[in-house]
Short mmCIF file of C-alpha atoms and ligand atoms in Angstrom, two decimals:
data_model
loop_
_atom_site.label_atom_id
_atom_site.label_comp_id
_atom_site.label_asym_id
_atom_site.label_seq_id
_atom_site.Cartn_x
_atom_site.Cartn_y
_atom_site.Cartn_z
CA UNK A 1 40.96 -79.64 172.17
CA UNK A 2 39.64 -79.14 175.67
CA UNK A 3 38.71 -75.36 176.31
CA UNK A 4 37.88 -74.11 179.94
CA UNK A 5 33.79 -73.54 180.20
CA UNK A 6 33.52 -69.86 180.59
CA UNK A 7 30.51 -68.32 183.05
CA UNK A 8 29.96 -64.93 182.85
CA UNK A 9 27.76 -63.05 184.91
CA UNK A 10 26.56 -59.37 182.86
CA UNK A 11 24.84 -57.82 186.01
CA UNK A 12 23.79 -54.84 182.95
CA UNK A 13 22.10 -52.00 185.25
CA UNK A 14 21.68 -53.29 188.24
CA UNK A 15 23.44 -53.45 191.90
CA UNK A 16 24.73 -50.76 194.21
CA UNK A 17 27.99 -51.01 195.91
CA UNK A 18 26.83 -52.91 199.04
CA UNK A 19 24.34 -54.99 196.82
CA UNK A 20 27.26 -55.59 194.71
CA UNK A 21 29.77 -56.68 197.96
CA UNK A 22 27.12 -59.27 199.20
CA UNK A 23 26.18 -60.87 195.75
CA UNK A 24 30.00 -61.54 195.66
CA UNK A 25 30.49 -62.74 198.95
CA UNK A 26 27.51 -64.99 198.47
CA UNK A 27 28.98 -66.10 195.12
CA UNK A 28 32.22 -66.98 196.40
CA UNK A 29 31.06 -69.66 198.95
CA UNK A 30 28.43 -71.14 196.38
CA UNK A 31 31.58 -71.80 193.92
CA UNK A 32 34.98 -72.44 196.26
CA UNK A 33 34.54 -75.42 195.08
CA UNK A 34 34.23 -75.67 191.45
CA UNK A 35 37.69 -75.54 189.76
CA UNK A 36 36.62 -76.71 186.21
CA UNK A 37 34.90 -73.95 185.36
CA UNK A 38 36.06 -70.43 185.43
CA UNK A 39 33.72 -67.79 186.18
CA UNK A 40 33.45 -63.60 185.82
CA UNK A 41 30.99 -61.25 186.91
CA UNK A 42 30.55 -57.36 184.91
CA UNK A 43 28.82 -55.31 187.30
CA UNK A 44 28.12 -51.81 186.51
CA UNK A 45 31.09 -49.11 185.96
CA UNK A 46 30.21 -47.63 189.75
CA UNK A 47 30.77 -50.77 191.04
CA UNK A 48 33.99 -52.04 189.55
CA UNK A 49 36.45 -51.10 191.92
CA UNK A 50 34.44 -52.41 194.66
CA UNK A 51 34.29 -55.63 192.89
CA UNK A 52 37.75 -56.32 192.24
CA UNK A 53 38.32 -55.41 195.97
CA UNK A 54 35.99 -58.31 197.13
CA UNK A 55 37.33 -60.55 194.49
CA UNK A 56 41.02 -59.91 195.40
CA UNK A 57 42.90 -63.15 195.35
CA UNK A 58 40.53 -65.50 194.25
CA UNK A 59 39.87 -66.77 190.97
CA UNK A 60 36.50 -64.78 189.87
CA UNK A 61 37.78 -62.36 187.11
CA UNK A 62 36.28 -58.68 187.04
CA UNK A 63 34.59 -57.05 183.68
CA UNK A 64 33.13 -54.26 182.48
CA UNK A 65 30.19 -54.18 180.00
CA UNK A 66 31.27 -51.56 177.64
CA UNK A 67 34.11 -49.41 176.73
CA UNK A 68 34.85 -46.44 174.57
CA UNK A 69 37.50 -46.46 171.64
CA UNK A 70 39.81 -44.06 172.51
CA UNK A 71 42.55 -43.19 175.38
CA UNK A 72 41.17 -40.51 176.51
CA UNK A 73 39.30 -37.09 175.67
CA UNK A 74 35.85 -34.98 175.57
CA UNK A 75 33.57 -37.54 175.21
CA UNK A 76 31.31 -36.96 178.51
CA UNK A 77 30.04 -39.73 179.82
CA UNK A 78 32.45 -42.49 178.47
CA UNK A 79 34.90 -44.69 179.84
CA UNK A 80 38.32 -45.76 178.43
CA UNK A 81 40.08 -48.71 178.13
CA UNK A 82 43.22 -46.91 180.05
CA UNK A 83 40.07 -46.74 183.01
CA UNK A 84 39.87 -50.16 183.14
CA UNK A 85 42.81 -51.41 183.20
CA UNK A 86 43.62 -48.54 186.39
CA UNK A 87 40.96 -49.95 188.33
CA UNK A 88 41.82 -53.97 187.73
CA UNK A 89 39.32 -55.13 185.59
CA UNK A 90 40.53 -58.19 182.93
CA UNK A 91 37.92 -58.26 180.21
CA UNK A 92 35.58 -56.09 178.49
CA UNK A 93 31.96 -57.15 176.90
CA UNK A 94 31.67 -55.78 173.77
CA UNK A 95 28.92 -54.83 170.94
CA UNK A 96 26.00 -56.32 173.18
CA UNK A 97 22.47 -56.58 170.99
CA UNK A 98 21.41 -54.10 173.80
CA UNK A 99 24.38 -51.60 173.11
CA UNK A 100 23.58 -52.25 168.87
CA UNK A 101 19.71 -51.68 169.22
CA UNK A 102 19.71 -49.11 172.25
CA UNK A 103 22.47 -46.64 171.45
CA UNK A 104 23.23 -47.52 167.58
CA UNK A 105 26.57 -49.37 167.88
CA UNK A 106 27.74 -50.25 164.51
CA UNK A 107 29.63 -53.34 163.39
CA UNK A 108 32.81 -51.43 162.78
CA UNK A 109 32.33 -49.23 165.67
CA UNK A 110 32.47 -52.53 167.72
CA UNK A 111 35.20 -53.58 165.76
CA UNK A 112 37.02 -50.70 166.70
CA UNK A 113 36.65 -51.34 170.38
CA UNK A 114 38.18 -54.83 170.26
CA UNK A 115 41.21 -53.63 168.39
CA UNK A 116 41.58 -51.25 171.60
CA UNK A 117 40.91 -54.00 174.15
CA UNK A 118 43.07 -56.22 172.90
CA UNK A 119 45.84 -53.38 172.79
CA UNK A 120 45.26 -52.75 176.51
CA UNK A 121 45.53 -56.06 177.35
CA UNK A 122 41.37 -56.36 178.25
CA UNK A 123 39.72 -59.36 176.63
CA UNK A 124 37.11 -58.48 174.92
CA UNK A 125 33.88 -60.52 174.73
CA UNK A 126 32.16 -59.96 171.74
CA UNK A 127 28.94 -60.17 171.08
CA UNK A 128 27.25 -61.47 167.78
CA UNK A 129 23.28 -63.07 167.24
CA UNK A 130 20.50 -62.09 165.45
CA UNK A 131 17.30 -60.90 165.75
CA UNK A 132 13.67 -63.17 165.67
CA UNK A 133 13.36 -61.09 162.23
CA UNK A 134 16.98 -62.15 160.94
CA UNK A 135 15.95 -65.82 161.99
CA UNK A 136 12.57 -66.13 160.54
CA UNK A 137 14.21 -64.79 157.16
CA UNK A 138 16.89 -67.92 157.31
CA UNK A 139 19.63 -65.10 157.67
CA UNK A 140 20.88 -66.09 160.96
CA UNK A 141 24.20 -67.12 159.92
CA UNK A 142 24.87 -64.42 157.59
CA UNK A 143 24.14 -61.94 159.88
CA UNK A 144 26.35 -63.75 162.38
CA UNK A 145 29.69 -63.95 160.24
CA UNK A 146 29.21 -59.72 159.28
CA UNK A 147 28.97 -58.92 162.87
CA UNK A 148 32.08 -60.83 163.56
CA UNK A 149 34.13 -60.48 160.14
CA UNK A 150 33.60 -56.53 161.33
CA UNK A 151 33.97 -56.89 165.08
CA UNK A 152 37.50 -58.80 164.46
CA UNK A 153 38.54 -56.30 161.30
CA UNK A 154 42.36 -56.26 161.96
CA UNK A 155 42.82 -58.75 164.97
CA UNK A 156 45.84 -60.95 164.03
CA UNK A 157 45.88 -64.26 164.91
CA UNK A 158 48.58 -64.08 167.53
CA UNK A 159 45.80 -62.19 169.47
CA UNK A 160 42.94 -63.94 168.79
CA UNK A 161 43.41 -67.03 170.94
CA UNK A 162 42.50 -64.69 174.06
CA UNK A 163 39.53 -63.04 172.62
CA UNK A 164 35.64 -64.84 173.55
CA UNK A 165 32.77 -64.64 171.44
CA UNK A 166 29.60 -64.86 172.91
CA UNK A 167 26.53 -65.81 170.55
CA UNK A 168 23.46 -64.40 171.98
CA UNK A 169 20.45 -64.60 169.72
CA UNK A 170 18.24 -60.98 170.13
CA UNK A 171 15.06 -63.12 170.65
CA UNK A 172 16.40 -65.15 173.29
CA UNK A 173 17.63 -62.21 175.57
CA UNK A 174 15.86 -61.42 178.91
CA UNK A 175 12.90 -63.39 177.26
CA UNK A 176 12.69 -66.22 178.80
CA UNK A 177 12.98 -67.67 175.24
CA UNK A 178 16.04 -69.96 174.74
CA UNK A 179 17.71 -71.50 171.48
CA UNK A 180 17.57 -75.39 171.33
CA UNK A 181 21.04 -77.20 171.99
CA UNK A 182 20.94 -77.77 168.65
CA UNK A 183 19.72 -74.78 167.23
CA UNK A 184 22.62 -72.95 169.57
CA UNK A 185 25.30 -75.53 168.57
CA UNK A 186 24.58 -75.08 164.92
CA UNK A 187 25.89 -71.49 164.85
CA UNK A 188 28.54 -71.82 167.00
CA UNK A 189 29.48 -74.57 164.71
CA UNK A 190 29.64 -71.94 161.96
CA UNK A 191 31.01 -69.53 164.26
CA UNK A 192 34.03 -71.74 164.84
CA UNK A 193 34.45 -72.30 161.22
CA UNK A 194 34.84 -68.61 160.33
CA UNK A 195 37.59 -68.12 163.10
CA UNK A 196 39.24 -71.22 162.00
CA UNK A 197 38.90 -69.71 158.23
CA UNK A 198 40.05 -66.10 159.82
CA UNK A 199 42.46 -67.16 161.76
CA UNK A 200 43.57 -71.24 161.13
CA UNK A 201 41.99 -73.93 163.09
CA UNK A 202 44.32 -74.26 166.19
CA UNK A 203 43.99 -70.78 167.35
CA UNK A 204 39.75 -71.19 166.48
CA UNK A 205 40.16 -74.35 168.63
CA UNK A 206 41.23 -72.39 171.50
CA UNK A 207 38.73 -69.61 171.40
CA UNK A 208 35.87 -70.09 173.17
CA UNK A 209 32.77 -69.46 172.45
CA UNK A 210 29.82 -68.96 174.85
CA UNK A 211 26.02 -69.24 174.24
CA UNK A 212 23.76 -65.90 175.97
CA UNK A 213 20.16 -66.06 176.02
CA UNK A 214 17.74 -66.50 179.19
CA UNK A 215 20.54 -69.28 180.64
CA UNK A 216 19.22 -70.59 184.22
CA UNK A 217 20.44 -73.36 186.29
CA UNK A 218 17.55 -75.80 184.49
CA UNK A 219 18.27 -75.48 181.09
CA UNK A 220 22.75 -74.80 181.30
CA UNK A 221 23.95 -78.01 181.32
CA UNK A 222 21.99 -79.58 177.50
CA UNK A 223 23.41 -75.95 176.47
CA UNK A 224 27.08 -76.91 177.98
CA UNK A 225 27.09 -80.49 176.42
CA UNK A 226 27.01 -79.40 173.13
CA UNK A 227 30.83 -79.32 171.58
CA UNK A 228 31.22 -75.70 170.38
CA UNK A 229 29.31 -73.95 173.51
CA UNK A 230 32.02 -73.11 176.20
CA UNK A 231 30.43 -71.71 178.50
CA UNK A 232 27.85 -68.94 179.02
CA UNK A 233 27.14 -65.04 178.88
CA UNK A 234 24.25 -65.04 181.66
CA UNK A 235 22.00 -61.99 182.67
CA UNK A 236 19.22 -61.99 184.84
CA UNK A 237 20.28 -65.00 186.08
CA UNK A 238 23.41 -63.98 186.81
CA UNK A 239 21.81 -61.50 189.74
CA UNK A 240 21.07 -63.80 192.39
CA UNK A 241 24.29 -65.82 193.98
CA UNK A 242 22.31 -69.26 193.82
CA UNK A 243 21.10 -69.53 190.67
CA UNK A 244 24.14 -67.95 188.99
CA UNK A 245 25.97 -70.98 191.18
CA UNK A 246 23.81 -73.30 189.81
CA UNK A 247 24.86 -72.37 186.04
CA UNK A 248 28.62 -72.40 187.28
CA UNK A 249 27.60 -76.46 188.77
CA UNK A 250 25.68 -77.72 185.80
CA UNK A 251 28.27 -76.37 183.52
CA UNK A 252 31.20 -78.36 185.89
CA UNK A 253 28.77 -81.23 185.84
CA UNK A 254 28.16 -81.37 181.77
CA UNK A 255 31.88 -81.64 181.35
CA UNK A 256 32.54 -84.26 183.71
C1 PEP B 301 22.55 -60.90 178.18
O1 PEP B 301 22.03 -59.80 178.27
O2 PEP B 301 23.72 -61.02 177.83
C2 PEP B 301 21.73 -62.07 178.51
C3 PEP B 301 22.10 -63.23 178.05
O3 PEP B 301 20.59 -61.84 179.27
P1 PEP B 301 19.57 -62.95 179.85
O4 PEP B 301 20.40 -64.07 180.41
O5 PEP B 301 18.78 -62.24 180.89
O6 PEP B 301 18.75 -63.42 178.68
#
């Protein structure tokens, strides 16, 4: 089955409003033409009306990088799902390593935020990978399926053809370190395999899954190639107009 490459752009805290209008004008011209791939962008919360303005009527979709569980209520500082949706946004990352490790997001936590996304119509991207620790103990995988088995705790298959999963590996984030092809390819392999186990192999067929981990224009297209990588989760890359563009074009290029 042939799944759209997915390039998303997690801007994490960076960009004020007007930095956040020209990166997106810029980004629009360096990718008019690319139709093969489809691409997002999740600036900050500040900037997320601002962004779907600029990206009105074209096909770059709008996302924010967290969300909180519930409706609405005390919780200061927190934004809900009904928040997103009211400003325009279409998808939501979710359970990022940074999120897990910074501010003690549990599996079921995270799990608990997709079942809300999903009921508010926001896909959520969700975020699974391990640490250099988990790898160098030849837990990878395991550690893998238990973020996911939790983050998708009650998703029924009827909804889970929407959802993404994006593997990032801890060690490979804003490192400059990045996993193989192959190393990459052989947990989204097993990634695939759970969802097709969770949910039956069409609807894992259709999901797609995206590789995050120091991505640049030099290294996305041997990442792209592989079967099971659809696409990317991109950070500091994902900052500057050109070299986000040249993901998007050596993404369009691997699949061509
Ligand atoms: C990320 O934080 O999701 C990420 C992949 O960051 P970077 O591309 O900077 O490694």
């Amino acid at each position: 089955m042939s799944r759209i490459p997915l390039i998303a752009g997690n801007w994490k805290m960076h960009k004020t409003l007007s930095a956040t209008r020209t990166l997106l004008g810029e980004l629009q011209t360096a990718v008019a033409d690319v139709d093969s791939v489809e691409v997002a962008v999740a600036p900050p919360f500040t900037a997320l009306a601002a962004a779907v303005e600029t990206l009105r009527g074209g096909s770059i979709r709008t996302g924010a990088q967290n969300m909180n569980e519930a409706e609405e209520g005390a919780f200061t500082g927190e934004i809900s799902p009904v928040m997103l949706t009211d400003v325009g946004v279409n998808f939501v990352i979710l359970g990022h390593s940074e999120r897990r490790a910074l501010y003690g997001e549990d599996d079921e936590l995270v799990g608990r935020k997709v079942n809300t996304a999903l009921a508010h119509d926001l896909v959520p991207y969700l975020c699974c990978g391990e640490t250099q620790g988990e790898r160098e103990a030849g837990t990878t995988e395991a550690v893998v399926s238990r973020q996911l088995l939790a983050g998708l705790a009650g998703v029924q298959a009827d909804q889970a053809a929407s959802l993404v999963v994006a593997y990032e590996p801890v060690w490979a984030i804003g490192t400059g370190l990045t996993a193989t092809p192959e190393q990459a390819q052989q947990v989204h392999a097993s990634i695939r395999a759970l969802l097709a186990e969770r949910f039956g192999e069409s609807v894992a067929q259709s999901i797609r899954i995206q590789y995050g981990g120091s991505v640049k224009p030099g290294n996305a297209a041997e990442l792209m190639a592989q079967p099971d990588i659809d696409g990317a989760l991109v950070g500091g890359a994902s900052l500057d107009a050109a070299s986000f563009a040249g993901i998007v074009r050596a993404t369009a290029a691997a699949g061509s």
